[in-house]
PDB file of C-alpha atoms in Angstrom:
ATOM      1  CA  MET A   1     147.813  24.237  73.181  1.00 62.00           C
ATOM      2  CA  ARG A   2     149.029  27.269  74.839  1.00 66.00           C
ATOM      3  CA  ARG A   3     150.249  28.730  71.558  1.00 70.00           C
ATOM      4  CA  ARG A   4     146.740  28.654  69.809  1.00 71.00           C
ATOM      5  CA  GLU A   5     145.523  30.196  72.997  1.00 73.00           C
ATOM      6  CA  ARG A   6     147.769  33.005  72.692  1.00 72.00           C
ATOM      7  CA  LYS A   7     147.109  33.155  68.819  1.00 72.00           C
ATOM      8  CA  ARG A   8     143.213  33.411  69.867  1.00 73.00           C
ATOM      9  CA  ARG A   9     143.587  36.406  72.048  1.00 73.00           C
ATOM     10  CA  ARG A  10     146.118  38.249  69.987  1.00 74.00           C
ATOM     11  CA  ARG A  11     143.405  37.723  66.946  1.00 71.00           C
ATOM     12  CA  ARG A  12     140.636  38.952  69.584  1.00 67.00           C
ATOM     13  CA  GLU A  13     142.436  41.928  70.374  1.00 64.00           C
ATOM     14  CA  GLU A  14     143.202  43.044  66.668  1.00 64.00           C
ATOM     15  CA  ILE A  15     139.585  42.405  65.935  1.00 60.00           C
ATOM     16  CA  CYS A  16     138.137  44.447  68.848  1.00 56.00           C
ATOM     17  CA  GLY A  17     140.608  47.381  69.091  1.00 53.00           C
ATOM     18  CA  GLY A  18     142.417  46.591  72.578  1.00 48.00           C
ATOM     19  CA  SER A  19     138.957  46.153  74.418  1.00 47.00           C
ATOM     20  CA  VAL A  20     139.960  42.448  75.717  1.00 46.00           C
ATOM     21  CA  GLY A  21     137.204  41.943  78.837  1.00 48.00           C
ATOM     22  CA  ALA A  22     134.493  43.460  76.573  1.00 47.00           C
ATOM     23  CA  CYS A  23     135.353  41.416  73.596  1.00 47.00           C
ATOM     24  CA  ALA A  24     136.206  38.103  75.150  1.00 45.00           C
ATOM     25  CA  GLN A  25     132.421  38.203  76.584  1.00 47.00           C
ATOM     26  CA  ALA A  26     131.222  39.329  73.111  1.00 45.00           C
ATOM     27  CA  VAL A  27     133.480  36.608  71.148  1.00 45.00           C
ATOM     28  CA  TRP A  28     131.709  33.937  73.360  1.00 45.00           C
ATOM     29  CA  GLY A  29     128.230  35.359  72.721  1.00 45.00           C
ATOM     30  CA  GLY A  30     128.657  36.078  69.093  1.00 45.00           C
ATOM     31  CA  GLY A  31     131.040  37.871  66.608  1.00 45.00           C
ATOM     32  CA  GLY A  32     128.123  40.410  65.892  1.00 45.00           C
ATOM     33  CA  ALA A  33     128.610  42.184  69.409  1.00 41.00           C
ATOM     34  CA  CYS A  34     132.292  42.107  69.237  1.00 44.00           C
ATOM     35  CA  ALA A  35     132.619  44.229  66.024  1.00 41.00           C
ATOM     36  CA  ALA A  36     129.632  46.632  67.815  1.00 41.00           C
ATOM     37  CA  SER A  37     131.948  46.722  70.789  1.00 41.00           C
ATOM     38  CA  GLY A  38     135.092  47.278  68.720  1.00 43.00           C
ATOM     39  CA  SER A  39     133.935  50.012  66.857  1.00 43.00           C
ATOM     40  CA  ALA A  40     132.434  51.764  69.940  1.00 41.00           C
ATOM     41  CA  GLY A  41     135.817  51.464  71.619  1.00 43.00           C
ATOM     42  CA  ALA A  42     137.430  52.849  68.576  1.00 41.00           C
ATOM     43  CA  SER A  43     135.314  56.054  68.727  1.00 43.00           C
ATOM     44  CA  ALA A  44     136.078  58.729  70.815  1.00 43.00           C
ATOM     45  CA  PRO A  45     133.748  59.424  73.753  1.00 46.00           C
ATOM     46  CA  ALA A  46     131.398  62.621  73.549  1.00 47.00           C
ATOM     47  CA  PRO A  47     132.702  65.686  75.557  1.00 47.00           C
ATOM     48  CA  GLN A  48     130.470  66.261  78.415  1.00 48.00           C
ATOM     49  CA  THR A  49     129.846  69.816  79.829  1.00 48.00           C
ATOM     50  CA  PRO A  50     130.809  70.061  83.388  1.00 48.00           C
ATOM     51  CA  ARG A  51     127.342  70.927  85.621  1.00 48.00           C
ATOM     52  CA  PRO A  52     127.805  73.541  88.215  1.00 46.00           C
ATOM     53  CA  HIS A  53     128.438  72.441  91.823  1.00 46.00           C
ATOM     54  CA  GLY A  54     125.308  72.141  93.831  1.00 45.00           C
ATOM     55  CA  GLY A  55     122.626  70.613  91.518  1.00 43.00           C
ATOM     56  CA  GLY A  56     121.164  71.937  88.362  1.00 41.00           C
ATOM     57  CA  SER A  57     118.353  74.272  89.824  1.00 40.00           C
ATOM     58  CA  ALA A  58     120.993  76.080  91.861  1.00 40.00           C
ATOM     59  CA  GLY A  59     123.275  76.528  88.864  1.00 43.00           C
ATOM     60  CA  ARG A  60     120.371  77.864  86.828  1.00 42.00           C
ATOM     61  CA  ALA A  61     119.059  80.314  89.572  1.00 43.00           C
ATOM     62  CA  GLY A  62     122.124  82.227  89.397  1.00 45.00           C
ATOM     63  CA  VAL A  63     122.074  83.069  85.424  1.00 44.00           C
ATOM     64  CA  GLY A  64     120.851  86.250  85.009  1.00 47.00           C
ATOM     65  CA  VAL A  65     120.503  87.914  88.825  1.00 45.00           C
ATOM     66  CA  ARG A  66     121.924  90.910  89.104  1.00 53.00           C
ATOM     67  CA  PRO A  67     125.077  91.184  92.116  1.00 65.00           C
ATOM     68  CA  PHE A  68     123.472  92.399  95.387  1.00 66.00           C
ATOM     69  CA  PRO A  69     125.772  95.411  95.434  1.00 74.00           C
ATOM     70  CA  LYS A  70     124.378  96.710  92.087  1.00 75.00           C
ATOM     71  CA  MET A  71     120.677  96.169  93.209  1.00 81.00           C
ATOM     72  CA  ALA A  72     121.553  98.046  96.082  1.00 76.00           C
ATOM     73  CA  ALA A  73     123.238 101.006  94.463  1.00 73.00           C
ATOM     74  CA  ALA A  74     120.386 101.204  91.856  1.00 78.00           C
ATOM     75  CA  ALA A  75     117.768 101.306  94.812  1.00 78.00           C
ATOM     76  CA  LEU A  76     119.855 104.139  96.431  1.00 73.00           C
ATOM     77  CA  GLN A  77     120.020 106.080  93.290  1.00 74.00           C
ATOM     78  CA  GLY A  78     116.185 105.716  93.031  1.00 76.00           C
ATOM     79  CA  LEU A  79     115.686 106.756  96.629  1.00 72.00           C
ATOM     80  CA  LEU A  80     117.849 109.904  96.343  1.00 76.00           C
ATOM     81  CA  VAL A  81     117.652 111.122  92.631  1.00 79.00           C
ATOM     82  CA  PRO A  82     115.614 113.341  91.925  1.00 72.00           C
ATOM     83  CA  HIS A  83     114.355 113.710  95.598  1.00 68.00           C
ATOM     84  CA  LEU A  84     117.089 114.789  97.494  1.00 75.00           C
ATOM     85  CA  LEU A  85     120.017 115.164  95.083  1.00 79.00           C
ATOM     86  CA  PRO A  86     120.582 115.987  91.339  1.00 83.00           C
ATOM     87  CA  GLU A  87     121.982 113.047  89.416  1.00 84.00           C
ATOM     88  CA  ARG A  88     125.339 115.126  88.998  1.00 86.00           C
ATOM     89  CA  CYS A  89     125.503 115.327  93.121  1.00 86.00           C
ATOM     90  CA  TYR A  90     124.755 111.811  93.105  1.00 84.00           C
ATOM     91  CA  ASP A  91     127.760 110.804  91.275  1.00 85.00           C
ATOM     92  CA  GLU A  92     130.192 113.305  92.845  1.00 84.00           C
ATOM     93  CA  LEU A  93     129.116 112.121  96.431  1.00 84.00           C
ATOM     94  CA  PHE A  94     128.427 108.227  96.165  1.00 84.00           C
ATOM     95  CA  LEU A  95     130.378 107.337  92.820  1.00 84.00           C
ATOM     96  CA  ARG A  96     133.623 109.599  93.231  1.00 85.00           C
ATOM     97  CA  PHE A  97     133.340 109.531  96.559  1.00 86.00           C
ATOM     98  CA  ASN A  98     133.827 113.151  96.961  1.00 85.00           C
ATOM     99  CA  LEU A  99     132.615 114.043 100.089  1.00 84.00           C
ATOM    100  CA  LEU A 100     133.940 117.492 100.242  1.00 84.00           C
ATOM    101  CA  HIS A 101     132.174 118.696  97.307  1.00 83.00           C
ATOM    102  CA  VAL A 102     130.602 122.140  99.115  1.00 88.00           C
ATOM    103  CA  PRO A 103     127.689 122.570  96.556  1.00 88.00           C
ATOM    104  CA  CYS A 104     126.455 118.857  96.684  1.00 87.00           C
ATOM    105  CA  LEU A 105     126.419 118.817 100.141  1.00 86.00           C
ATOM    106  CA  LYS A 106     124.355 122.300 100.981  1.00 86.00           C
ATOM    107  CA  ILE A 107     122.082 120.623  98.540  1.00 85.00           C
ATOM    108  CA  LEU A 108     121.911 117.453 100.566  1.00 83.00           C
ATOM    109  CA  ILE A 109     121.710 119.054 103.836  1.00 85.00           C
ATOM    110  CA  SER A 110     119.187 121.375 102.947  1.00 82.00           C
ATOM    111  CA  LYS A 111     116.838 119.037 101.194  1.00 81.00           C
ATOM    112  CA  GLY A 112     117.459 116.653 104.101  1.00 82.00           C
ATOM    113  CA  LEU A 113     116.641 119.202 106.769  1.00 82.00           C
ATOM    114  CA  GLY A 114     113.595 119.769 104.747  1.00 78.00           C
ATOM    115  CA  ILE A 115     112.172 116.588 104.993  1.00 81.00           C
ATOM    116  CA  ALA A 116     113.042 116.176 108.518  1.00 83.00           C
ATOM    117  CA  ILE A 117     110.870 119.009 109.368  1.00 81.00           C
ATOM    118  CA  VAL A 118     108.145 117.898 107.205  1.00 79.00           C
ATOM    119  CA  ALA A 119     108.174 114.474 109.157  1.00 81.00           C
ATOM    120  CA  GLY A 120     108.310 116.240 112.256  1.00 82.00           C
ATOM    121  CA  SER A 121     105.407 118.326 111.327  1.00 78.00           C
ATOM    122  CA  LEU A 122     103.078 115.022 111.273  1.00 79.00           C
ATOM    123  CA  MET A 123     103.565 114.910 115.295  1.00 81.00           C
ATOM    124  CA  VAL A 124     102.659 118.700 116.169  1.00 82.00           C
ATOM    125  CA  LYS A 125      99.331 118.720 116.736  1.00 87.00           C
ATOM    126  CA  LEU A 126      98.869 115.074 116.704  1.00 87.00           C
ATOM    127  CA  PRO A 127      99.172 114.930 120.842  1.00 88.00           C
ATOM    128  CA  GLN A 128      96.306 117.938 120.658  1.00 88.00           C
ATOM    129  CA  VAL A 129      93.896 115.650 118.418  1.00 91.00           C
ATOM    130  CA  PHE A 130      94.329 112.700 120.487  1.00 90.00           C
ATOM    131  CA  LYS A 131      93.530 114.479 123.670  1.00 89.00           C
ATOM    132  CA  ILE A 132      90.503 116.194 122.136  1.00 91.00           C
ATOM    133  CA  LEU A 133      89.079 112.627 121.171  1.00 93.00           C
ATOM    134  CA  GLY A 134      89.810 111.428 124.454  1.00 90.00           C
ATOM    135  CA  ALA A 135      88.209 114.116 126.469  1.00 89.00           C
ATOM    136  CA  LYS A 136      85.496 114.430 124.072  1.00 91.00           C
ATOM    137  CA  SER A 137      85.864 118.280 124.653  1.00 89.00           C
ATOM    138  CA  ALA A 138      87.542 120.955 122.725  1.00 88.00           C
ATOM    139  CA  VAL A 139      86.733 123.734 125.587  1.00 86.00           C
ATOM    140  CA  GLY A 140      89.544 126.174 125.870  1.00 82.00           C
ATOM    141  CA  LEU A 141      89.920 126.280 122.154  1.00 85.00           C
ATOM    142  CA  SER A 142      89.168 129.298 120.238  1.00 86.00           C
ATOM    143  CA  PHE A 143      87.420 128.583 116.783  1.00 90.00           C
ATOM    144  CA  HIS A 144      88.656 132.206 115.514  1.00 88.00           C
ATOM    145  CA  SER A 145      92.226 131.339 116.350  1.00 85.00           C
ATOM    146  CA  ILE A 146      91.817 127.947 114.475  1.00 90.00           C
ATOM    147  CA  LEU A 147      90.499 129.895 111.134  1.00 91.00           C
ATOM    148  CA  LEU A 148      93.449 132.476 111.349  1.00 86.00           C
ATOM    149  CA  GLU A 149      96.016 129.891 111.813  1.00 86.00           C
ATOM    150  CA  LEU A 150      94.433 127.669 108.968  1.00 91.00           C
ATOM    151  CA  LEU A 151      94.355 130.901 106.579  1.00 89.00           C
ATOM    152  CA  ALA A 152      98.420 131.352 106.992  1.00 86.00           C
ATOM    153  CA  LEU A 153      99.117 127.711 106.451  1.00 89.00           C
ATOM    154  CA  THR A 154      96.778 127.487 103.268  1.00 92.00           C
ATOM    155  CA  GLY A 155      98.529 131.106 101.893  1.00 89.00           C
ATOM    156  CA  THR A 156     101.863 129.427 102.682  1.00 88.00           C
ATOM    157  CA  MET A 157     100.861 126.013 100.792  1.00 91.00           C
ATOM    158  CA  VAL A 158      99.243 127.533  97.814  1.00 92.00           C
ATOM    159  CA  TYR A 159     101.877 130.169  97.206  1.00 91.00           C
ATOM    160  CA  SER A 160     104.357 127.347  97.283  1.00 89.00           C
ATOM    161  CA  MET A 161     102.460 125.078  95.011  1.00 91.00           C
ATOM    162  CA  ALA A 162     102.053 127.901  92.412  1.00 89.00           C
ATOM    163  CA  ASN A 163     105.542 128.975  92.101  1.00 89.00           C
ATOM    164  CA  GLY A 164     106.459 125.358  91.996  1.00 88.00           C
ATOM    165  CA  PHE A 165     108.611 124.991  95.171  1.00 86.00           C
ATOM    166  CA  PRO A 166     109.500 121.663  95.919  1.00 81.00           C
ATOM    167  CA  PHE A 167     107.432 119.553  98.383  1.00 83.00           C
ATOM    168  CA  SER A 168     110.524 120.067 101.090  1.00 76.00           C
ATOM    169  CA  ALA A 169     109.674 123.474 101.072  1.00 79.00           C
ATOM    170  CA  TRP A 170     105.904 123.448 101.676  1.00 86.00           C
ATOM    171  CA  GLY A 171     105.380 119.955 103.073  1.00 86.00           C
ATOM    172  CA  GLU A 172     105.087 121.067 106.574  1.00 86.00           C
ATOM    173  CA  ALA A 173     102.264 123.682 105.744  1.00 88.00           C
ATOM    174  CA  LEU A 174     100.274 121.039 104.436  1.00 91.00           C
ATOM    175  CA  PHE A 175     100.356 118.320 107.107  1.00 91.00           C
ATOM    176  CA  LEU A 176      99.627 121.043 109.663  1.00 90.00           C
ATOM    177  CA  MET A 177      96.656 122.287 107.622  1.00 93.00           C
ATOM    178  CA  LEU A 178      95.372 118.669 107.678  1.00 94.00           C
ATOM    179  CA  GLN A 179      95.784 118.622 111.481  1.00 93.00           C
ATOM    180  CA  THR A 180      94.372 122.011 111.768  1.00 93.00           C
ATOM    181  CA  VAL A 181      91.352 121.469 109.946  1.00 95.00           C
ATOM    182  CA  THR A 182      90.572 118.373 111.857  1.00 95.00           C
ATOM    183  CA  ILE A 183      90.734 120.282 115.096  1.00 94.00           C
ATOM    184  CA  GLY A 184      88.372 123.011 113.654  1.00 94.00           C
ATOM    185  CA  PHE A 185      86.328 119.862 113.036  1.00 95.00           C
ATOM    186  CA  LEU A 186      86.458 118.504 116.364  1.00 95.00           C
ATOM    187  CA  ALA A 187      85.445 121.957 118.214  1.00 93.00           C
ATOM    188  CA  GLN A 188      82.636 121.847 116.353  1.00 94.00           C
ATOM    189  CA  HIS A 189      81.523 118.439 116.740  1.00 94.00           C
ATOM    190  CA  PHE A 190      82.291 118.269 120.409  1.00 93.00           C
ATOM    191  CA  GLY A 191      80.699 121.760 120.769  1.00 91.00           C
ATOM    192  CA  GLY A 192      77.424 120.317 119.448  1.00 91.00           C
ATOM    193  CA  ARG A 193      77.657 122.022 116.217  1.00 93.00           C
ATOM    194  CA  THR A 194      78.349 119.057 113.938  1.00 94.00           C
ATOM    195  CA  ALA A 195      76.410 120.136 111.010  1.00 95.00           C
ATOM    196  CA  GLN A 196      78.529 123.510 111.153  1.00 94.00           C
ATOM    197  CA  GLY A 197      81.565 121.175 111.377  1.00 94.00           C
ATOM    198  CA  ILE A 198      80.669 119.392 108.101  1.00 95.00           C
ATOM    199  CA  SER A 199      79.836 122.630 106.456  1.00 96.00           C
ATOM    200  CA  PHE A 200      83.157 124.161 107.551  1.00 95.00           C
ATOM    201  CA  LEU A 201      85.158 120.818 106.074  1.00 95.00           C
ATOM    202  CA  LEU A 202      83.372 121.361 102.801  1.00 96.00           C
ATOM    203  CA  LEU A 203      83.459 124.876 102.225  1.00 96.00           C
ATOM    204  CA  TYR A 204      87.031 125.034 103.084  1.00 95.00           C
ATOM    205  CA  PHE A 205      88.282 122.203 100.490  1.00 95.00           C
ATOM    206  CA  ALA A 206      85.890 123.626  97.741  1.00 95.00           C
ATOM    207  CA  LEU A 207      87.916 127.078  98.751  1.00 94.00           C
ATOM    208  CA  LEU A 208      91.422 125.401  98.877  1.00 94.00           C
ATOM    209  CA  CYS A 209      90.522 123.606  95.267  1.00 94.00           C
ATOM    210  CA  LEU A 210      89.503 127.181  93.804  1.00 94.00           C
ATOM    211  CA  LEU A 211      92.870 128.364  95.079  1.00 92.00           C
ATOM    212  CA  LEU A 212      94.658 125.916  93.492  1.00 92.00           C
ATOM    213  CA  SER A 213      92.984 125.954  90.120  1.00 92.00           C
ATOM    214  CA  PRO A 214      94.147 128.093  87.461  1.00 90.00           C
ATOM    215  CA  LEU A 215      91.018 130.493  87.895  1.00 91.00           C
ATOM    216  CA  THR A 216      92.997 132.314  90.647  1.00 90.00           C
ATOM    217  CA  PRO A 217      95.191 135.208  89.451  1.00 91.00           C
ATOM    218  CA  GLN A 218      98.809 135.212  90.570  1.00 88.00           C
ATOM    219  CA  ALA A 219      98.145 138.534  92.518  1.00 88.00           C
ATOM    220  CA  VAL A 220      95.531 137.004  95.157  1.00 89.00           C
ATOM    221  CA  VAL A 221      97.840 134.033  95.827  1.00 89.00           C
ATOM    222  CA  THR A 222     100.653 136.652  96.602  1.00 87.00           C
ATOM    223  CA  LEU A 223      98.107 138.680  98.867  1.00 86.00           C
ATOM    224  CA  LEU A 224      97.038 135.323 100.569  1.00 85.00           C
ATOM    225  CA  GLN A 225     100.684 134.747 101.235  1.00 84.00           C
ATOM    226  CA  ALA A 226     101.363 138.480 102.523  1.00 81.00           C
ATOM    227  CA  THR A 227      98.667 138.106 105.098  1.00 77.00           C
ATOM    228  CA  ASN A 228     100.252 135.236 106.830  1.00 73.00           C
ATOM    229  CA  VAL A 229     102.099 137.229 109.298  1.00 65.00           C
ATOM    230  CA  PRO A 230      99.054 139.558 110.432  1.00 68.00           C
ATOM    231  CA  ALA A 231      96.927 136.043 110.811  1.00 68.00           C
ATOM    232  CA  ILE A 232      99.530 134.526 113.117  1.00 66.00           C
ATOM    233  CA  VAL A 233     100.139 137.662 115.036  1.00 62.00           C
ATOM    234  CA  ILE A 234      96.437 138.115 115.566  1.00 67.00           C
ATOM    235  CA  SER A 235      95.776 134.416 116.409  1.00 64.00           C
ATOM    236  CA  ARG A 236      98.665 134.472 118.874  1.00 61.00           C
ATOM    237  CA  GLU A 237      98.041 137.466 120.943  1.00 70.00           C
ATOM    238  CA  THR A 238      98.798 136.802 124.644  1.00 58.00           C
ATOM    239  CA  GLY A 239      97.600 140.236 126.328  1.00 60.00           C
ATOM    240  CA  ASP A 240     101.155 140.846 126.911  1.00 60.00           C
ATOM    241  CA  PRO A 241     102.195 144.577 125.465  1.00 65.00           C
ATOM    242  CA  LEU A 242     105.716 143.729 124.955  1.00 62.00           C
ATOM    243  CA  MET A 243     104.909 140.454 122.910  1.00 59.00           C
ATOM    244  CA  ALA A 244     102.122 142.076 121.227  1.00 62.00           C
ATOM    245  CA  LEU A 245     104.070 144.890 120.027  1.00 67.00           C
ATOM    246  CA  THR A 246     107.047 142.722 119.167  1.00 65.00           C
ATOM    247  CA  TYR A 247     104.071 141.041 116.788  1.00 61.00           C
ATOM    248  CA  VAL A 248     102.988 144.076 115.247  1.00 69.00           C
ATOM    249  CA  VAL A 249     106.347 145.621 114.308  1.00 70.00           C
ATOM    250  CA  SER A 250     107.296 142.219 112.799  1.00 65.00           C
ATOM    251  CA  SER A 251     103.825 142.718 110.563  1.00 65.00           C
ATOM    252  CA  ILE A 252     104.397 145.942 109.655  1.00 73.00           C
ATOM    253  CA  CYS A 253     107.983 145.579 108.442  1.00 70.00           C
ATOM    254  CA  ASN A 254     106.512 142.289 106.231  1.00 65.00           C
ATOM    255  CA  GLY A 255     103.892 144.047 105.315  1.00 69.00           C
ATOM    256  CA  VAL A 256     105.866 146.803 103.836  1.00 74.00           C
ATOM    257  CA  ILE A 257     107.999 144.669 101.997  1.00 67.00           C
ATOM    258  CA  ALA A 258     104.692 142.285 100.768  1.00 68.00           C
ATOM    259  CA  GLY A 259     103.374 146.233  99.492  1.00 72.00           C
ATOM    260  CA  GLN A 260     106.331 146.842  97.652  1.00 69.00           C
ATOM    261  CA  LEU A 261     106.188 143.564  95.910  1.00 64.00           C
ATOM    262  CA  LEU A 262     102.848 144.125  94.655  1.00 69.00           C
ATOM    263  CA  TYR A 263     103.261 147.731  93.854  1.00 72.00           C
ATOM    264  CA  TYR A 264     106.483 147.023  91.663  1.00 68.00           C
ATOM    265  CA  TRP A 265     104.870 143.792  90.221  1.00 65.00           C
ATOM    266  CA  HIS A 266     105.349 144.877  86.263  1.00 68.00           C
ATOM    267  CA  VAL A 267     108.415 146.917  86.978  1.00 61.00           C
ATOM    268  CA  PRO A 268     110.783 144.692  85.567  1.00 55.00           C
ATOM    269  CA  ALA A 269     108.676 144.368  82.398  1.00 49.00           C
ATOM    270  CA  SER A 270     108.660 147.787  81.607  1.00 52.00           C
ATOM    271  CA  MET A 271     112.218 148.610  82.429  1.00 52.00           C
ATOM    272  CA  GLU A 272     113.227 145.661  79.747  1.00 51.00           C
ATOM    273  CA  ALA A 273     110.700 147.219  77.422  1.00 50.00           C
ATOM    274  CA  ARG A 274     112.769 150.447  77.575  1.00 56.00           C
ATOM    275  CA  LYS A 275     115.967 148.758  77.017  1.00 55.00           C
ATOM    276  CA  LYS A 276     115.038 147.611  74.042  1.00 53.00           C
ATOM    277  CA  ARG A 277     113.689 150.926  72.558  1.00 55.00           C
ATOM    278  CA  GLU A 278     117.009 152.247  73.560  1.00 57.00           C
TER     279      GLU A 278
END
């Protein structure tokens, strides 16, 4: 009996490919199932791709996401180029770490100081505006001085924009102009002349649009810029003879320079023409 049992077991092992436990159950349940199990056991299992640690959603979330240092570097480059630095200076200072590159350092410092001055100009006249609004009175302010200061600021802004200067060079004049216009309107409004204040706003912005348009000749814009110093001098007269003399001398010197600029406006063109003729 034992020999017969051993022969049956060997036969089952040969038929089912060594899968004794599964085939024993299949033999008792039927030969067809055993044959199917044997073929499955003989075939190699299909390879499975290992899943990333932490779950499927977390693994898929990392696919295609840029590393944080690269995103930060791209954001920094977009902030600095071209507003503060040209691209070559950004490469020198932030990629090659050449912090002793003098030309690029000069550009960075000058642009940074310009933007700091522009940002500081936002707070120059705001306290005065808030004080006027709180007191609901502009007593003590001269509307003529406000107009002269506005003339100087407008000349600087229009001249800079006409010559294509960067915003850091004339942004201060823009914000000071807006604050000065506000003070001028409040001086009229709290003086009981609201209609005149509105007319002042409309007239000023209409003239500003005209000055910024191509209809205004460049010589007029230059002349407007040249009147800055006299306008500031007149608007800041203190009654002190020494201070007045200082302002007058400074105005005369600057006026001479502005006059030379206007007088020799077309001289370079004529000199170039003479060189071509020779």
